[in-house]
């Protein structure tokens, strides 16, 4: 199984890179993609990250899971990208797992992804989530969606994704390897 995580300028680097780290520790291939024409993505807190590929050069069919990190500037850049919208919507249409943290769930909702699924998000964007869909928890799993409410939820959300992709044993081994205690 292969995962893809989408980086836009202004993404929250800890959220994004924690998913990359946890999945790679679980031996799940993950590709970082930039939505711009540059592999270098400038994060919310002035950290430049070099993506593995450009979004325009990859296809949803090449991946089993899509991840959308938060970051308020990144959120706006993701919402403004028609190419990213189509890419993420393809995962939804194919009923593939999608994970999002912090403001990432608001991006999903703006794309019409995950309608009717329970989600969480950062409190500052919860108004963008339908009141009947919002759950005030750290991590919410509902069907194919895994959402986290902020940076602190990135590790448990990533571990939930490991479990969805490789099972409980892989999730527990990865949690142990990073000394994560619930």
PDB file of C-alpha atoms in Angstrom:
ATOM      1  CA  UNK A   1       0.000   0.000   0.000  1.00  0.00           C
ATOM      2  CA  UNK A   2       1.253   3.461  -0.912  1.00  0.00           C
ATOM      3  CA  UNK A   3       0.351   6.777   0.672  1.00  0.00           C
ATOM      4  CA  UNK A   4       0.573  10.338  -0.606  1.00  0.00           C
ATOM      5  CA  UNK A   5       0.651  13.512   1.462  1.00  0.00           C
ATOM      6  CA  UNK A   6      -0.074  16.872  -0.135  1.00  0.00           C
ATOM      7  CA  UNK A   7       2.043  19.904   0.788  1.00  0.00           C
ATOM      8  CA  UNK A   8       1.108  23.473  -0.092  1.00  0.00           C
ATOM      9  CA  UNK A   9       3.036  26.578   0.870  1.00  0.00           C
ATOM     10  CA  UNK A  10       1.946  27.425   4.405  1.00  0.00           C
ATOM     11  CA  UNK A  11       1.385  23.790   5.489  1.00  0.00           C
ATOM     12  CA  UNK A  12       1.951  22.935   9.159  1.00  0.00           C
ATOM     13  CA  UNK A  13       5.295  21.171   8.987  1.00  0.00           C
ATOM     14  CA  UNK A  14       4.977  19.149  12.198  1.00  0.00           C
ATOM     15  CA  UNK A  15       1.622  17.728  11.130  1.00  0.00           C
ATOM     16  CA  UNK A  16       2.868  16.811   7.692  1.00  0.00           C
ATOM     17  CA  UNK A  17       6.224  15.422   8.687  1.00  0.00           C
ATOM     18  CA  UNK A  18       4.844  13.436  11.636  1.00  0.00           C
ATOM     19  CA  UNK A  19       2.642  11.515   9.196  1.00  0.00           C
ATOM     20  CA  UNK A  20       5.637  10.947   6.915  1.00  0.00           C
ATOM     21  CA  UNK A  21       7.788   9.752   9.821  1.00  0.00           C
ATOM     22  CA  UNK A  22       5.199   7.439  11.375  1.00  0.00           C
ATOM     23  CA  UNK A  23       4.237   5.816   8.070  1.00  0.00           C
ATOM     24  CA  UNK A  24       7.857   5.306   7.027  1.00  0.00           C
ATOM     25  CA  UNK A  25       8.631   3.730  10.403  1.00  0.00           C
ATOM     26  CA  UNK A  26       5.742   1.354   9.722  1.00  0.00           C
ATOM     27  CA  UNK A  27       7.357   0.608   6.337  1.00  0.00           C
ATOM     28  CA  UNK A  28       4.496   2.157   4.415  1.00  0.00           C
ATOM     29  CA  UNK A  29       5.765   3.956   1.317  1.00  0.00           C
ATOM     30  CA  UNK A  30       4.678   7.598   1.392  1.00  0.00           C
ATOM     31  CA  UNK A  31       5.282  10.218  -1.266  1.00  0.00           C
ATOM     32  CA  UNK A  32       5.301  13.908  -0.432  1.00  0.00           C
ATOM     33  CA  UNK A  33       3.903  16.073  -3.215  1.00  0.00           C
ATOM     34  CA  UNK A  34       3.977  19.812  -3.771  1.00  0.00           C
ATOM     35  CA  UNK A  35       0.964  21.507  -5.332  1.00  0.00           C
ATOM     36  CA  UNK A  36       3.128  24.234  -6.853  1.00  0.00           C
ATOM     37  CA  UNK A  37       5.636  24.071  -9.701  1.00  0.00           C
ATOM     38  CA  UNK A  38       8.488  23.789  -7.204  1.00  0.00           C
ATOM     39  CA  UNK A  39       9.574  20.799  -5.147  1.00  0.00           C
ATOM     40  CA  UNK A  40      10.467  23.204  -2.335  1.00  0.00           C
ATOM     41  CA  UNK A  41       7.479  23.905  -0.112  1.00  0.00           C
ATOM     42  CA  UNK A  42       7.620  26.757   2.404  1.00  0.00           C
ATOM     43  CA  UNK A  43       5.897  25.807   5.646  1.00  0.00           C
ATOM     44  CA  UNK A  44       3.800  27.885   8.021  1.00  0.00           C
ATOM     45  CA  UNK A  45       6.766  28.361  10.363  1.00  0.00           C
ATOM     46  CA  UNK A  46       9.405  29.181   7.737  1.00  0.00           C
ATOM     47  CA  UNK A  47      10.806  25.689   7.219  1.00  0.00           C
ATOM     48  CA  UNK A  48      11.502  24.739   3.629  1.00  0.00           C
ATOM     49  CA  UNK A  49      10.743  21.105   2.834  1.00  0.00           C
ATOM     50  CA  UNK A  50      11.700  19.374  -0.383  1.00  0.00           C
ATOM     51  CA  UNK A  51       8.820  17.279  -1.708  1.00  0.00           C
ATOM     52  CA  UNK A  52       9.397  13.997  -3.509  1.00  0.00           C
ATOM     53  CA  UNK A  53       7.267  14.971  -6.509  1.00  0.00           C
ATOM     54  CA  UNK A  54       4.985  17.596  -7.989  1.00  0.00           C
ATOM     55  CA  UNK A  55       1.251  16.943  -7.792  1.00  0.00           C
ATOM     56  CA  UNK A  56       0.946  17.452 -11.543  1.00  0.00           C
ATOM     57  CA  UNK A  57       3.335  14.516 -12.086  1.00  0.00           C
ATOM     58  CA  UNK A  58       1.479  11.904 -10.005  1.00  0.00           C
ATOM     59  CA  UNK A  59      -1.891  10.170 -10.318  1.00  0.00           C
ATOM     60  CA  UNK A  60      -4.393   9.191  -7.608  1.00  0.00           C
ATOM     61  CA  UNK A  61      -4.410   5.658  -9.043  1.00  0.00           C
ATOM     62  CA  UNK A  62      -0.799   5.260  -7.893  1.00  0.00           C
ATOM     63  CA  UNK A  63      -1.772   5.574  -4.222  1.00  0.00           C
ATOM     64  CA  UNK A  64      -4.041   3.826  -1.750  1.00  0.00           C
ATOM     65  CA  UNK A  65      -4.311   6.620   0.838  1.00  0.00           C
ATOM     66  CA  UNK A  66      -4.285  10.430   0.725  1.00  0.00           C
ATOM     67  CA  UNK A  67      -3.250  12.708   3.611  1.00  0.00           C
ATOM     68  CA  UNK A  68      -4.026  16.434   3.952  1.00  0.00           C
ATOM     69  CA  UNK A  69      -2.123  18.281   6.704  1.00  0.00           C
ATOM     70  CA  UNK A  70      -3.257  21.585   8.153  1.00  0.00           C
ATOM     71  CA  UNK A  71      -1.714  25.013   8.376  1.00  0.00           C
ATOM     72  CA  UNK A  72      -3.944  27.998   7.843  1.00  0.00           C
ATOM     73  CA  UNK A  73      -2.071  29.477   4.892  1.00  0.00           C
ATOM     74  CA  UNK A  74      -1.672  25.987   3.461  1.00  0.00           C
ATOM     75  CA  UNK A  75      -5.413  25.433   3.889  1.00  0.00           C
ATOM     76  CA  UNK A  76      -6.187  28.484   1.776  1.00  0.00           C
ATOM     77  CA  UNK A  77      -3.691  27.394  -0.886  1.00  0.00           C
ATOM     78  CA  UNK A  78      -5.175  23.892  -0.994  1.00  0.00           C
ATOM     79  CA  UNK A  79      -8.725  25.236  -1.249  1.00  0.00           C
ATOM     80  CA  UNK A  80      -7.679  27.462  -4.160  1.00  0.00           C
ATOM     81  CA  UNK A  81      -6.109  24.598  -6.134  1.00  0.00           C
ATOM     82  CA  UNK A  82      -8.511  22.972  -8.610  1.00  0.00           C
ATOM     83  CA  UNK A  83      -5.887  20.323  -9.388  1.00  0.00           C
ATOM     84  CA  UNK A  84      -5.640  19.374  -5.709  1.00  0.00           C
ATOM     85  CA  UNK A  85      -9.439  19.312  -5.393  1.00  0.00           C
ATOM     86  CA  UNK A  86      -9.705  16.828  -8.288  1.00  0.00           C
ATOM     87  CA  UNK A  87      -6.853  14.718  -6.898  1.00  0.00           C
ATOM     88  CA  UNK A  88      -8.422  14.392  -3.431  1.00  0.00           C
ATOM     89  CA  UNK A  89     -11.927  13.905  -4.829  1.00  0.00           C
ATOM     90  CA  UNK A  90     -10.612  10.914  -6.795  1.00  0.00           C
ATOM     91  CA  UNK A  91      -9.762   9.168  -3.504  1.00  0.00           C
ATOM     92  CA  UNK A  92     -13.252   9.904  -2.216  1.00  0.00           C
ATOM     93  CA  UNK A  93     -14.908   8.587  -5.393  1.00  0.00           C
ATOM     94  CA  UNK A  94     -12.791   5.419  -5.263  1.00  0.00           C
ATOM     95  CA  UNK A  95     -13.634   4.954  -1.544  1.00  0.00           C
ATOM     96  CA  UNK A  96      -9.958   5.074  -0.568  1.00  0.00           C
ATOM     97  CA  UNK A  97      -8.880   6.165   2.935  1.00  0.00           C
ATOM     98  CA  UNK A  98      -8.246   9.872   3.487  1.00  0.00           C
ATOM     99  CA  UNK A  99      -6.645  11.418   6.562  1.00  0.00           C
ATOM    100  CA  UNK A 100      -6.631  15.108   7.486  1.00  0.00           C
ATOM    101  CA  UNK A 101      -5.544  17.062  10.554  1.00  0.00           C
ATOM    102  CA  UNK A 102      -6.066  20.525  12.013  1.00  0.00           C
ATOM    103  CA  UNK A 103      -7.501  22.665   9.201  1.00  0.00           C
ATOM    104  CA  UNK A 104      -7.192  19.787   6.720  1.00  0.00           C
ATOM    105  CA  UNK A 105     -10.760  18.562   7.408  1.00  0.00           C
ATOM    106  CA  UNK A 106     -12.056  22.015   6.385  1.00  0.00           C
ATOM    107  CA  UNK A 107     -10.210  21.548   3.085  1.00  0.00           C
ATOM    108  CA  UNK A 108     -11.932  18.188   2.626  1.00  0.00           C
ATOM    109  CA  UNK A 109     -15.334  19.724   3.339  1.00  0.00           C
ATOM    110  CA  UNK A 110     -14.666  22.534   0.850  1.00  0.00           C
ATOM    111  CA  UNK A 111     -14.026  19.812  -1.742  1.00  0.00           C
ATOM    112  CA  UNK A 112     -17.261  18.009  -0.861  1.00  0.00           C
ATOM    113  CA  UNK A 113     -15.245  15.053   0.430  1.00  0.00           C
ATOM    114  CA  UNK A 114     -16.524  12.949   3.298  1.00  0.00           C
ATOM    115  CA  UNK A 115     -20.067  14.250   3.291  1.00  0.00           C
ATOM    116  CA  UNK A 116     -22.064  12.642   6.081  1.00  0.00           C
ATOM    117  CA  UNK A 117     -18.961  11.351   7.880  1.00  0.00           C
ATOM    118  CA  UNK A 118     -18.097  12.409  11.420  1.00  0.00           C
ATOM    119  CA  UNK A 119     -14.921  14.504  11.566  1.00  0.00           C
ATOM    120  CA  UNK A 120     -12.930  16.629  13.941  1.00  0.00           C
ATOM    121  CA  UNK A 121     -10.816  19.681  13.157  1.00  0.00           C
ATOM    122  CA  UNK A 122      -9.030  22.554  14.804  1.00  0.00           C
ATOM    123  CA  UNK A 123     -11.527  24.622  16.787  1.00  0.00           C
ATOM    124  CA  UNK A 124     -10.781  27.671  14.647  1.00  0.00           C
ATOM    125  CA  UNK A 125     -12.270  26.043  11.525  1.00  0.00           C
ATOM    126  CA  UNK A 126     -15.021  23.921  13.064  1.00  0.00           C
ATOM    127  CA  UNK A 127     -17.625  26.379  11.767  1.00  0.00           C
ATOM    128  CA  UNK A 128     -16.688  25.204   8.255  1.00  0.00           C
ATOM    129  CA  UNK A 129     -17.766  21.678   9.199  1.00  0.00           C
ATOM    130  CA  UNK A 130     -21.488  20.879   9.259  1.00  0.00           C
ATOM    131  CA  UNK A 131     -22.603  20.856  12.921  1.00  0.00           C
ATOM    132  CA  UNK A 132     -24.044  17.362  12.476  1.00  0.00           C
ATOM    133  CA  UNK A 133     -20.666  16.095  11.227  1.00  0.00           C
ATOM    134  CA  UNK A 134     -18.336  17.725  13.799  1.00  0.00           C
ATOM    135  CA  UNK A 135     -17.121  15.741  16.819  1.00  0.00           C
ATOM    136  CA  UNK A 136     -15.044  17.470  19.489  1.00  0.00           C
ATOM    137  CA  UNK A 137     -12.358  14.787  19.921  1.00  0.00           C
ATOM    138  CA  UNK A 138      -8.643  14.524  19.271  1.00  0.00           C
ATOM    139  CA  UNK A 139      -8.991  11.864  16.545  1.00  0.00           C
ATOM    140  CA  UNK A 140     -12.139  10.674  14.787  1.00  0.00           C
ATOM    141  CA  UNK A 141     -12.354   7.627  12.532  1.00  0.00           C
ATOM    142  CA  UNK A 142     -15.496   7.238  10.465  1.00  0.00           C
ATOM    143  CA  UNK A 143     -15.363   4.801   7.597  1.00  0.00           C
ATOM    144  CA  UNK A 144     -12.598   5.767   5.214  1.00  0.00           C
ATOM    145  CA  UNK A 145     -11.899   9.106   6.974  1.00  0.00           C
ATOM    146  CA  UNK A 146      -9.404   9.685   9.771  1.00  0.00           C
ATOM    147  CA  UNK A 147      -9.286  13.227  11.113  1.00  0.00           C
ATOM    148  CA  UNK A 148      -7.309  14.910  13.876  1.00  0.00           C
ATOM    149  CA  UNK A 149      -7.983  18.211  15.589  1.00  0.00           C
ATOM    150  CA  UNK A 150      -4.468  19.657  15.517  1.00  0.00           C
ATOM    151  CA  UNK A 151      -0.750  19.099  15.658  1.00  0.00           C
ATOM    152  CA  UNK A 152      -0.990  17.113  18.902  1.00  0.00           C
ATOM    153  CA  UNK A 153      -3.357  14.675  17.172  1.00  0.00           C
ATOM    154  CA  UNK A 154      -0.951  13.977  14.304  1.00  0.00           C
ATOM    155  CA  UNK A 155       0.751  10.993  15.948  1.00  0.00           C
ATOM    156  CA  UNK A 156      -2.428   9.185  17.043  1.00  0.00           C
ATOM    157  CA  UNK A 157      -4.059   9.961  13.680  1.00  0.00           C
ATOM    158  CA  UNK A 158      -1.020   8.621  11.823  1.00  0.00           C
ATOM    159  CA  UNK A 159      -1.042   5.506  14.003  1.00  0.00           C
ATOM    160  CA  UNK A 160      -4.745   5.025  13.219  1.00  0.00           C
ATOM    161  CA  UNK A 161      -3.828   5.204   9.544  1.00  0.00           C
ATOM    162  CA  UNK A 162      -1.079   2.603  10.053  1.00  0.00           C
ATOM    163  CA  UNK A 163      -3.678   0.337  11.656  1.00  0.00           C
ATOM    164  CA  UNK A 164      -6.103   0.880   8.767  1.00  0.00           C
ATOM    165  CA  UNK A 165      -3.366   0.056   6.255  1.00  0.00           C
ATOM    166  CA  UNK A 166      -1.404  -2.727   7.973  1.00  0.00           C
ATOM    167  CA  UNK A 167      -3.355  -3.859  11.039  1.00  0.00           C
ATOM    168  CA  UNK A 168      -3.201  -3.509  14.803  1.00  0.00           C
ATOM    169  CA  UNK A 169       0.111  -5.325  15.199  1.00  0.00           C
ATOM    170  CA  UNK A 170       1.907  -2.875  12.885  1.00  0.00           C
ATOM    171  CA  UNK A 171       0.254   0.052  14.651  1.00  0.00           C
ATOM    172  CA  UNK A 172       1.343  -1.229  18.082  1.00  0.00           C
ATOM    173  CA  UNK A 173       4.903  -1.943  16.896  1.00  0.00           C
ATOM    174  CA  UNK A 174       5.189   1.558  15.453  1.00  0.00           C
ATOM    175  CA  UNK A 175       3.768   3.143  18.603  1.00  0.00           C
ATOM    176  CA  UNK A 176       6.284   1.173  20.668  1.00  0.00           C
ATOM    177  CA  UNK A 177       9.170   2.187  18.399  1.00  0.00           C
ATOM    178  CA  UNK A 178       8.433   5.885  18.970  1.00  0.00           C
ATOM    179  CA  UNK A 179       7.675   5.374  22.687  1.00  0.00           C
ATOM    180  CA  UNK A 180       4.100   6.554  22.173  1.00  0.00           C
ATOM    181  CA  UNK A 181       1.918   5.868  25.203  1.00  0.00           C
ATOM    182  CA  UNK A 182      -1.831   6.437  25.160  1.00  0.00           C
TER     183      UNK A 182
END
